[in-house]
Coordinates of C-alpha atoms in Angstrom, one line a residue:
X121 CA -3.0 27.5 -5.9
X122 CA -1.0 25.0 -3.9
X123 CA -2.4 21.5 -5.3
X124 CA -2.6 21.1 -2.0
X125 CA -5.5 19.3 0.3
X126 CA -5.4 18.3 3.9
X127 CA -7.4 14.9 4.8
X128 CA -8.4 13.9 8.7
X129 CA -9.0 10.2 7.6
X130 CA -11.1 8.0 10.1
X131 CA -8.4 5.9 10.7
X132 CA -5.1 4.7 9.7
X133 CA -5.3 2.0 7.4
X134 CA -3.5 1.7 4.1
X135 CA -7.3 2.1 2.4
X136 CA -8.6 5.3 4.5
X137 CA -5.1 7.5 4.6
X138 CA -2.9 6.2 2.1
X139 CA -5.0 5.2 -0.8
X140 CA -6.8 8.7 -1.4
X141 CA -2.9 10.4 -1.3
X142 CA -2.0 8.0 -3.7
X143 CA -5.1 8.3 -6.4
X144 CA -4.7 12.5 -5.6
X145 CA -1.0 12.1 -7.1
X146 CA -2.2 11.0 -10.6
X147 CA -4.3 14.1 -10.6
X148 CA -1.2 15.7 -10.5
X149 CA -2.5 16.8 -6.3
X150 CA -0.8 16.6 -2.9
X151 CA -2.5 15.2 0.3
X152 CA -1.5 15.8 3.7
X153 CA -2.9 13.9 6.5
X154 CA -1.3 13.2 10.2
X155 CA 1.1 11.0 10.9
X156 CA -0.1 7.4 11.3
X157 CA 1.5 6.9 14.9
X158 CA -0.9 9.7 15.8
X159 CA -4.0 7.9 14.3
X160 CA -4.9 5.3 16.6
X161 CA -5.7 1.7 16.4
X162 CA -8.7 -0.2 16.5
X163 CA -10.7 1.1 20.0
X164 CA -8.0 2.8 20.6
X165 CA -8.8 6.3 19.9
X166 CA -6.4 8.8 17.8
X167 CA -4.6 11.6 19.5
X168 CA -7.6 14.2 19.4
X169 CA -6.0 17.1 20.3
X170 CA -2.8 16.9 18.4
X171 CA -4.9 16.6 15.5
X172 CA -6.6 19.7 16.1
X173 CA -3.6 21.4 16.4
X174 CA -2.0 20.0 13.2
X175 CA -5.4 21.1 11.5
X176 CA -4.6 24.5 12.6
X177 CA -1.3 24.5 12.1
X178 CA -1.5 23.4 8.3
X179 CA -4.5 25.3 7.4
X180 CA -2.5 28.1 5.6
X181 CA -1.0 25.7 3.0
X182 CA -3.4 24.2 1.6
X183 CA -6.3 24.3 -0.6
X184 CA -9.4 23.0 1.1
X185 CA -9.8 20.3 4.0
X186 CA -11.9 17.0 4.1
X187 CA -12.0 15.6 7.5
X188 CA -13.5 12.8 9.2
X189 CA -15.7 14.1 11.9
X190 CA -15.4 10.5 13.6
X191 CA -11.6 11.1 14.0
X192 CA -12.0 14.4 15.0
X193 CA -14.5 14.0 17.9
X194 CA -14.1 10.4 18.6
X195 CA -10.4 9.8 17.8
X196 CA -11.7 6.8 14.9
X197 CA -14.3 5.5 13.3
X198 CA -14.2 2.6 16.0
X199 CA -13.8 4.7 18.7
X200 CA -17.3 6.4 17.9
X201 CA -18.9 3.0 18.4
X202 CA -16.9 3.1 22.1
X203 CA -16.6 6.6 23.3
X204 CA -17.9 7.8 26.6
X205 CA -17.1 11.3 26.1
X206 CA -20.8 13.7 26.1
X207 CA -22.9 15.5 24.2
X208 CA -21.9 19.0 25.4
X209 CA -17.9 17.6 24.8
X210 CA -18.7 16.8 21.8
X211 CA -20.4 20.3 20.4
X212 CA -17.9 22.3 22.3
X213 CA -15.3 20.3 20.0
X214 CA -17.0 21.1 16.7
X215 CA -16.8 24.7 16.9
X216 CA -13.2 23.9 15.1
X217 CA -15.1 24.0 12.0
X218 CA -16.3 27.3 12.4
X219 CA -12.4 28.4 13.4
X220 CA -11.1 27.0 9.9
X221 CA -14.1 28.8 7.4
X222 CA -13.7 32.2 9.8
X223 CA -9.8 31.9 8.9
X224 CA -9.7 30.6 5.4
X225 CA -13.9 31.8 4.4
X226 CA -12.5 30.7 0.5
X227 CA -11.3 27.4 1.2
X228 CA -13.9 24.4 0.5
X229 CA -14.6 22.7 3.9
X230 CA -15.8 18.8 3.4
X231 CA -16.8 16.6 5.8
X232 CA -18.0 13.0 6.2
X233 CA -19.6 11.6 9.7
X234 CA -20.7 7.9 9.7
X235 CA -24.2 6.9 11.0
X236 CA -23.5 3.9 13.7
X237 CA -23.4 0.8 12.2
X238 CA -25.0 -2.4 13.8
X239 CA -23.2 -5.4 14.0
X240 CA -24.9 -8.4 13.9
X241 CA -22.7 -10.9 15.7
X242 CA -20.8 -12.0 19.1
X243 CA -17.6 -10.2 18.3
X244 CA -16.3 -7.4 20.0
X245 CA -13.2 -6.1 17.9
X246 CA -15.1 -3.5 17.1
X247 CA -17.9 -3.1 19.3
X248 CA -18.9 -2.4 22.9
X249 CA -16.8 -5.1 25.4
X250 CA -20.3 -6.7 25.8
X251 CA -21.2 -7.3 22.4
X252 CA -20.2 -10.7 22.9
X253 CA -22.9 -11.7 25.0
X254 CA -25.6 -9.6 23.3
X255 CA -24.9 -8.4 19.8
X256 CA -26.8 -10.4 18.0
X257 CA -29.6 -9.7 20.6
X258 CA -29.0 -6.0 20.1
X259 CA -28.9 -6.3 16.1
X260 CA -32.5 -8.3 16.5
X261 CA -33.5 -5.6 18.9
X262 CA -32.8 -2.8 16.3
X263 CA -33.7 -4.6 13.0
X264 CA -37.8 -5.9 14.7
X265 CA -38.4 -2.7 16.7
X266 CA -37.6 -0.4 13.6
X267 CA -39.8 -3.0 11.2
X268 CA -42.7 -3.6 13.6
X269 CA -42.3 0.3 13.3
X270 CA -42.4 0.7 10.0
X271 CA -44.8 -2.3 8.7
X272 CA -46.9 -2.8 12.3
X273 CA -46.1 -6.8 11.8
X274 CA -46.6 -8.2 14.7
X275 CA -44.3 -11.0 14.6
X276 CA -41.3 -8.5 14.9
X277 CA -42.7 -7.0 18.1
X278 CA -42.6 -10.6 19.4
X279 CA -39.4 -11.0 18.8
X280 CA -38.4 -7.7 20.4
X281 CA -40.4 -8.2 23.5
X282 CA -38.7 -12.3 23.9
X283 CA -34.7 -10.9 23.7
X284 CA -33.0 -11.1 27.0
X285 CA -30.6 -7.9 27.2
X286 CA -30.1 -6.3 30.7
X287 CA -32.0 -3.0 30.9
X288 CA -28.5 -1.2 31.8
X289 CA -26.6 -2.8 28.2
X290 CA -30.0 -1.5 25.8
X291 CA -29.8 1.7 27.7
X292 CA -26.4 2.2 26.8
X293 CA -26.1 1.1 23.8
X294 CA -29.2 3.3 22.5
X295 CA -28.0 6.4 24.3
X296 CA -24.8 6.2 22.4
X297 CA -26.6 6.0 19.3
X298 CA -28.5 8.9 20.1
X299 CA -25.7 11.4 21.0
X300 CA -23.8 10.4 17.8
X301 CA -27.1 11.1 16.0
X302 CA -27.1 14.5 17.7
X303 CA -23.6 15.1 16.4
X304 CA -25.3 14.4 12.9
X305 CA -28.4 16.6 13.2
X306 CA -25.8 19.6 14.1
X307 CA -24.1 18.9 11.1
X308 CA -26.8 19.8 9.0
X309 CA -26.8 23.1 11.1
X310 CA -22.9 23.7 9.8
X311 CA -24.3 23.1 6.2
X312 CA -27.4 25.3 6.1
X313 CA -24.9 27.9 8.1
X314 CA -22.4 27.7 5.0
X315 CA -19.5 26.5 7.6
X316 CA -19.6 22.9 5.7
X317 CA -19.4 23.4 1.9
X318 CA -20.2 19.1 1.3
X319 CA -21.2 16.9 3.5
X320 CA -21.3 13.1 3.2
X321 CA -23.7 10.8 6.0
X322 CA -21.6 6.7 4.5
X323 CA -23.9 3.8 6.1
X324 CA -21.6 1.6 7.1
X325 CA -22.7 -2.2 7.1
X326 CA -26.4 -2.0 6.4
X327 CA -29.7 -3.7 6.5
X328 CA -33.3 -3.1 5.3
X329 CA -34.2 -2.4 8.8
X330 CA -33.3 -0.9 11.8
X331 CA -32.0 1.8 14.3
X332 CA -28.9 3.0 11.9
X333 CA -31.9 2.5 8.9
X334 CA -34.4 5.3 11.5
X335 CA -31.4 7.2 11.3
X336 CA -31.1 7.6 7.9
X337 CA -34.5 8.0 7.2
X338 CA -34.9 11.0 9.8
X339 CA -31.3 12.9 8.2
X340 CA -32.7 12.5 4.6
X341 CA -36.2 14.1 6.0
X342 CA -34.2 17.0 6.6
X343 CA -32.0 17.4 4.0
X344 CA -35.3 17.3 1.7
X345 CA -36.9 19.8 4.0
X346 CA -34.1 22.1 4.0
X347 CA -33.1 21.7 0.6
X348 CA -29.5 20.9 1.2
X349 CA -29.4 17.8 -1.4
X350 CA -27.3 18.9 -3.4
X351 CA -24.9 19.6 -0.8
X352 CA -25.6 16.6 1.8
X353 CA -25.1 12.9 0.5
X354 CA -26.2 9.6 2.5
X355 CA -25.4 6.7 0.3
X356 CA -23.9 2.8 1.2
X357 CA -20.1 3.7 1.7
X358 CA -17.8 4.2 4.6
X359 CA -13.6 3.7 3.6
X360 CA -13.6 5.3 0.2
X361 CA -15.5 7.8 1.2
X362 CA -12.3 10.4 1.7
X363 CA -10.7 9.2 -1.9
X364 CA -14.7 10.4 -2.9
X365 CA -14.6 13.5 -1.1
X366 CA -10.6 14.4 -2.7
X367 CA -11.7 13.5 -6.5
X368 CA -14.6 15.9 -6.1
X369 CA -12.5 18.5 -4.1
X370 CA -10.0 18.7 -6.7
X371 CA -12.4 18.9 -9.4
X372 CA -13.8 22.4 -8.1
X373 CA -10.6 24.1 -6.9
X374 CA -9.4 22.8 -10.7
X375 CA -12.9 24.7 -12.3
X376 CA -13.1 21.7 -14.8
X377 CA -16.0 19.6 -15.8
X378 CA -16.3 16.3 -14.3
X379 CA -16.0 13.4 -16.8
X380 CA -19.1 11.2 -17.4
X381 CA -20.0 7.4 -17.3
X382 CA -21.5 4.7 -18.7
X383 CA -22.1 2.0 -16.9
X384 CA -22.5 -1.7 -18.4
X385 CA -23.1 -5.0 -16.6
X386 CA -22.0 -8.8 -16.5
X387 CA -25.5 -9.9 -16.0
X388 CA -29.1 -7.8 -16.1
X389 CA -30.1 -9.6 -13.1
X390 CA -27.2 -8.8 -11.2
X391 CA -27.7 -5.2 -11.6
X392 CA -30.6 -4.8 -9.6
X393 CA -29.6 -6.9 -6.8
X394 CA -28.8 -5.5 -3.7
X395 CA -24.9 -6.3 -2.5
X396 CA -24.8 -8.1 1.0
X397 CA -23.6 -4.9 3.4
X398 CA -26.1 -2.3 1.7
X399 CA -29.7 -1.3 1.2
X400 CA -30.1 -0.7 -2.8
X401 CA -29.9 -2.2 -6.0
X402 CA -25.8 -2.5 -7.4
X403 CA -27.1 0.0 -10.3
X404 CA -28.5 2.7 -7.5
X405 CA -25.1 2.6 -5.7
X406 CA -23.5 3.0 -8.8
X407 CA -25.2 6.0 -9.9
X408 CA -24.6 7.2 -6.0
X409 CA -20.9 6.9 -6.2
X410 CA -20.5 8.6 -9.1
X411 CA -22.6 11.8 -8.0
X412 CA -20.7 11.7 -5.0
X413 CA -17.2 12.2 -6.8
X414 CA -19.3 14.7 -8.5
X415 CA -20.5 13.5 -12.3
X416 CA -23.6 11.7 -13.7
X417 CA -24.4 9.1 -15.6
X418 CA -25.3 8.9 -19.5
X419 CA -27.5 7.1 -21.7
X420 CA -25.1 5.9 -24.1
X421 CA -21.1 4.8 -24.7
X422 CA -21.1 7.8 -27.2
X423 CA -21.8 10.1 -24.2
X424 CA -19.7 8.9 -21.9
X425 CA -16.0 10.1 -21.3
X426 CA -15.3 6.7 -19.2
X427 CA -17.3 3.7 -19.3
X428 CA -17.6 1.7 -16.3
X429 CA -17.7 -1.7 -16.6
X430 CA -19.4 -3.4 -13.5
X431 CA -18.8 -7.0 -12.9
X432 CA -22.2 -8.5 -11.3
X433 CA -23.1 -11.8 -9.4
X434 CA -25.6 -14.0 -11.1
X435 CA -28.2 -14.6 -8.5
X436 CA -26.4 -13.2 -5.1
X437 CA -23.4 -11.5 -4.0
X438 CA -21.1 -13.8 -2.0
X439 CA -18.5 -12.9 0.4
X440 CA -14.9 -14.0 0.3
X441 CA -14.0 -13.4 3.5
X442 CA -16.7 -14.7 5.2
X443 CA -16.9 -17.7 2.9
X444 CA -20.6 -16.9 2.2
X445 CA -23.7 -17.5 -0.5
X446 CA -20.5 -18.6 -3.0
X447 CA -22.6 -20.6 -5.0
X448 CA -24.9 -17.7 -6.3
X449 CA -22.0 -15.8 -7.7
X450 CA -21.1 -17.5 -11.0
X451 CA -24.7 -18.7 -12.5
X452 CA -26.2 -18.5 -16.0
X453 CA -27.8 -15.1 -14.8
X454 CA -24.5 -13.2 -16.1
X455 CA -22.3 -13.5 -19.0
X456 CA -18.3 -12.7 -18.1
X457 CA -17.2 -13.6 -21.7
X458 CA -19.6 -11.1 -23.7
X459 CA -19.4 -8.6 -20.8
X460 CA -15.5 -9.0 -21.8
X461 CA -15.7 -8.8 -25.5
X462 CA -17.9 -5.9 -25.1
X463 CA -15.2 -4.2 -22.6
X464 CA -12.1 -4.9 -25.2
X465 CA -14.7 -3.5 -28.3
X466 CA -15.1 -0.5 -26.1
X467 CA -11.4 0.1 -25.1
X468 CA -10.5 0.5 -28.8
X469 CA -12.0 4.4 -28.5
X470 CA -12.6 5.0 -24.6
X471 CA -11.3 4.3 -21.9
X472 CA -13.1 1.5 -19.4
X473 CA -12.4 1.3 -15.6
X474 CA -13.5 -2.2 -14.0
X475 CA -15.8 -2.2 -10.8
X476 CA -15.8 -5.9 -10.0
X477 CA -18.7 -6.5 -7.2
X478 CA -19.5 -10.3 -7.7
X479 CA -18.4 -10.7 -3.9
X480 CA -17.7 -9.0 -0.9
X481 CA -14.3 -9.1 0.0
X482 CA -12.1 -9.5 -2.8
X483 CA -11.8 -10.0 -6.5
X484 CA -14.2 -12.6 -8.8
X485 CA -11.6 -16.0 -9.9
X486 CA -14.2 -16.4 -13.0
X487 CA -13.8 -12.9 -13.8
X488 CA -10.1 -12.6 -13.4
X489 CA -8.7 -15.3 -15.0
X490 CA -10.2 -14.3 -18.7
X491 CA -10.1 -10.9 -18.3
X492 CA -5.7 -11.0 -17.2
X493 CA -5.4 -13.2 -20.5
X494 CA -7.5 -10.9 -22.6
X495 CA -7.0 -7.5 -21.5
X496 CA -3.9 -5.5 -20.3
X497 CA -4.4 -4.0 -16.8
X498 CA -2.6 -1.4 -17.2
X499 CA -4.6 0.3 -20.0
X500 CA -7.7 0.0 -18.0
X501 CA -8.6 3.7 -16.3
X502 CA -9.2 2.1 -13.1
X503 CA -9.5 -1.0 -10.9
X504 CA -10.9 -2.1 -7.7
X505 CA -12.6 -5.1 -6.5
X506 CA -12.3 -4.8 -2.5
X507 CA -14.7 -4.8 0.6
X508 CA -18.5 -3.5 0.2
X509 CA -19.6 -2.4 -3.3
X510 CA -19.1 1.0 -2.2
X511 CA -16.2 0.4 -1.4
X512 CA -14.7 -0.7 -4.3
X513 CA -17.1 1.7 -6.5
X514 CA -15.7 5.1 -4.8
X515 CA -12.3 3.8 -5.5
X516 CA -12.6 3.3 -9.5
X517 CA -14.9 6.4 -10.3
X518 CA -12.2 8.4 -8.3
X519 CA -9.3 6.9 -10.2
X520 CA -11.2 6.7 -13.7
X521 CA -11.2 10.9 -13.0
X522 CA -7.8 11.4 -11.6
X523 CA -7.3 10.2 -14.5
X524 CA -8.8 12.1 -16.8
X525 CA -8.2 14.8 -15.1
X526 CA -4.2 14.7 -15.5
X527 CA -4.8 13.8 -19.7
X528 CA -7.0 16.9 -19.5
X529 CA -3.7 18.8 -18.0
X530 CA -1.0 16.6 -19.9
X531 CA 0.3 15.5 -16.6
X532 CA 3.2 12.8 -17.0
X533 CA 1.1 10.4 -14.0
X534 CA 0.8 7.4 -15.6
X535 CA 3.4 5.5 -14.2
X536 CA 1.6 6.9 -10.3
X537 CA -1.7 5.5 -12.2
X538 CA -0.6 2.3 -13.4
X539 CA 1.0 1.6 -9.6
X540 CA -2.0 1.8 -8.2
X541 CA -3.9 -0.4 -11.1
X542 CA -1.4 -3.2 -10.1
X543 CA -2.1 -2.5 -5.9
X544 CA -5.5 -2.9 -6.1
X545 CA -5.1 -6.2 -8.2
X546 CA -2.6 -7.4 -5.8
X547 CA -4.6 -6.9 -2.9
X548 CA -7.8 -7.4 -4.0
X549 CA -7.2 -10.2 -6.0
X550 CA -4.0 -12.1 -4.9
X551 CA -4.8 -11.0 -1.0
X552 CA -8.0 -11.0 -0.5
X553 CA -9.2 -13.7 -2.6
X554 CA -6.2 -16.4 -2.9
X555 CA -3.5 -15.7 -0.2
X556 CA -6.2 -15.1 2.7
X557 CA -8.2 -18.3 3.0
X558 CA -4.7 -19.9 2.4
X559 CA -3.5 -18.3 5.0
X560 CA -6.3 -19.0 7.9
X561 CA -6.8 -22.9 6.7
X562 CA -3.2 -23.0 8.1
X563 CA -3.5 -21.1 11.3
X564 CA -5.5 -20.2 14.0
X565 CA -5.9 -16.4 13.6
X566 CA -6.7 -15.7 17.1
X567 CA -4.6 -17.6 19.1
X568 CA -1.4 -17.0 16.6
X569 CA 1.7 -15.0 17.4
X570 CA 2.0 -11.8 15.7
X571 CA 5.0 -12.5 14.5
X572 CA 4.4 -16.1 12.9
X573 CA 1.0 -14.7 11.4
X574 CA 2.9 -11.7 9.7
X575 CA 5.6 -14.5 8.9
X576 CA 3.0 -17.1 7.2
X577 CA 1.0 -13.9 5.3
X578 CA 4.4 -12.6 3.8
X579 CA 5.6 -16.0 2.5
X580 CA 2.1 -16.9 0.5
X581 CA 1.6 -13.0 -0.6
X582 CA 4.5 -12.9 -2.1
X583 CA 4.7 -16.5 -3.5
X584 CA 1.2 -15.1 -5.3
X585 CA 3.0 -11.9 -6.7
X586 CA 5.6 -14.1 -8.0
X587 CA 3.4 -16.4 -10.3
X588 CA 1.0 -13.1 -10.9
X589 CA 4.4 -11.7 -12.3
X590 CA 5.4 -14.5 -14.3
X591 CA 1.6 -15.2 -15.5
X592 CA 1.0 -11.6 -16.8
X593 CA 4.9 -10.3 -17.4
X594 CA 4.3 -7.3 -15.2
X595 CA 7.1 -6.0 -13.6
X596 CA 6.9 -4.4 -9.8
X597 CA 8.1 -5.2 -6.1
X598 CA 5.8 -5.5 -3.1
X599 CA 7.9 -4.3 0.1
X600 CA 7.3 -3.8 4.2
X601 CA 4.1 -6.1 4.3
X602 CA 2.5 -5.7 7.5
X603 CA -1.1 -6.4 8.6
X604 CA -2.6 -3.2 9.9
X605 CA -4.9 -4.4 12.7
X606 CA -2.7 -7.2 13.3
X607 CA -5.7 -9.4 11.6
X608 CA -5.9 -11.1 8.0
X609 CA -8.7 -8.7 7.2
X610 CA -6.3 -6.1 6.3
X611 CA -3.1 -6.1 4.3
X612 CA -0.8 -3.6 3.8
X613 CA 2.6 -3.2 1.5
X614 CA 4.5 -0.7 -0.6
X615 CA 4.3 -1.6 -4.8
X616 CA 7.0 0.1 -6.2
X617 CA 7.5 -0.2 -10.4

């Protein structure tokens, strides 16, 4: 065996292609993935074909293959939302799959393939050119038509029938929706035809209704039906989902058991609340995460080989980037300091990784502050608190078992696992929760110079690291900072200890 995997991320951010080769190291594992050049960048779709040669090229080396069947048809996850290419292009192109299992019939094939998001709002980064004239129109249009649908009220089909979106925009944007769901349905094909060992549907930005919602629905009809559910996952989740897909990857070609969890909570309440971005309680996507990297959850702390402790908003989740529903965050519905105490008592015996999802969008101040002053980072067995729930969840469970995974060998990784501990607080807390409101309070983002945004984000980031460094007594560099999609959204750096 190689200890060797190739990943087709879905795009070429820091989080989707670097962070899953990073978390494979402390598993003592090896990740190979295109270059980033080759990629793509925002709309701008990756280099399709020289990816499919690559793929080709590489196959023999490695040990199994997780690819992103957004970047391998569409060039991006973006570029799926965008693409004009058709539905016969599209099938002609997956018969790759059935090239790699012919060669290489031992070698575990996984694959993940988003179902189109639906952005509710007038910008177009992302999006069609005219969803800034009619994306919130086209969100409403999805969200009433699929819950008049579903609960026959009739105030949702009035609401449908008074939006104002030209025949020719509703037409394509629902055709496009419908030959990426074909592309999905065939998927299922490639699993019940043994050509997919694991495939995983992430929802990306979801609601309780609508088009992406029918979707769903309609795939997990027939994944009951054809009794692929333990092979076929659709769960809240969309850039960890390759770090998922690796843990669980590594796991089988290893032959070793996967660890289990116990999850505990800052607040009862919080648990059963439904994050802003997904469509289930925090404690469902929890449990979802964790089967997806392949484990379960137990009963008890005595069962567990990891517990998981899972920082919880009070009464809502906020979001840090969007400045939103702050004030439901830190209430008397959760209890930080005895969810702390209890996370200390507990690292005494086992070890505890920390799932912070009090907001969207970066790490929780009242969380941080207490816990940096009671508990040393780096003997925690993982640490994430960026982006969705899912987001961050994937990330923790898959470094709480890389983890335990190189003990389990007596790999020397903990320097490679202690690096990573200090990115993720770095980014999710200095970044994402301090340095990038800072940052847009004194500029305006989209009417800046590249260069005099990537000059302002540099100077506060690494200000922050500085009094992080003196504050806790950790010792590490952040080098090359760069923002990704030229945007404050997205940081990325080299930590090197």
């Amino acid at each position: 065996m190689n200890c060797k995997l190739t990943l087709l991320p879905v795009d070429a951010r820091p989080v989707t292609r670097d962070l899953p080769i990073h978390l494979a190291q402390i598993g003592g594992w090896e990740i190979i993935a295109p270059d980033k050049e080759s990629l793509g960048f925002l709309k701008e779709p990756g280099k399709i074909e020289d990816h499919r040669k690559w793929l080709l090229q590489t196959a023999g080396e490695v040990d199994g293959f997780i690819l992103s069947i957004d970047m391998l048809l569409y060039g991006g996850l973006v570029p799926s939302r965008v693409s004009a290419a058709s539905i016969e292009e599209l099938t002609n192109s997956l018969q790759l799959l059935k090239d790699i299992k012919v060669r290489y019939p031992d070698k575990p094939l996984y694959a993940f393939s988003s179902t189109m998001r639906i952005s509710n709002n007038y910008v177009n980064e992302e999006e069609k050119e005219y969803w800034n004239q009619y994306g919130e129109e086209l969100w409403a249009y999805s969200y009433h038509s699929h819950r008049y649908e579903k609960t026959g009220d009739g105030s949702s089909k009035k609401i449908v029938d008074q939006l104002h979106i030209p025949r020719g925009i509703l037409s394509d944007y629902t055709e496009t929706r419908k030959r990426n769901f074909k592309i999905n349905l065939q998927l299922l094909d490639y699993v019940e035809d043994e050509i997919l060992d694991f495939l995983v549907f992430p929802q990306d930005d979801t609601a309780e209704y609508g088009l992406n919602i029918r979707e769903q629905e309609v795939l997990a009809g027939e994944v009951l039906e054809r009794g692929l559910s333990s092979r076929v996952l659709i769960y809240p989740g969309a850039d960890e989902v390759a770090s998922t897909l690796a843990t669980r990857m590594i796991y089988q070609l290893e032959n070793e058991t996967q660890p289990r969890f116990y999850p505990f909570y800052s607040g009862e309440k919080g648990a059963l609340l439904h994050a802003m971005y997904e469509d289930r309680p925090i404690a469902e996507s929890v449990k979802g995460q964790i089967f997806a990297a392949g484990s379960h959850t137990v009963d008890s702390a005595a069962e567990a080989d990891i517990l998981l402790a899972v920082n919880v908003p009070g009464k809502a989740q906020g979001d840090l980037a969007l400045q939103k529903h702050l004030g439901g965050v830190h209430t008397a519905d959760r209890n930080v300091g005895e969810w702390i105490a209890r996370l200390k008592y507990y690292l005494r015996t086992k070890p505890v990784a920390v799932a912070d999802l009090a907001y969207a969008n970066g790490a929780d101040p009242a969380m941080m502050k207490p816990l940096l002053e009671q508990v040393n980072l780096l003997e925690l067995a993982g640490f994430g608190a960026w982006n969705t729930a899912g987001n961050t969840l994937g990330t923790v469970v898959s470094q709480a078992c890389l983890r335990h995974l190189a003990g389990k060998k007596g790999l020397h990784t903990e320097r490679k696992h202690q690096e990573q501990l200090l990115a993720r607080a770095t980014e999710d807390y200095l970044y994402q929760t301090v340095v990038r409101q800072a940052v847009r309070k004194q500029i305006d983002e989209e009417n800046a110079n590249q260069e005099e945004l990537v000059k302002l984000v540099s100077a506060e980031f690494l200000k922050e690291v500085e009094s992080f460094k003196e504050e806790t007594g950790f010792d590490f560099e952040v080098e090359d900072i760069h923002l990704p999609w030229n945007r404050t959204f997205e940081i990325g750096f080299t930590l090197r200890r």
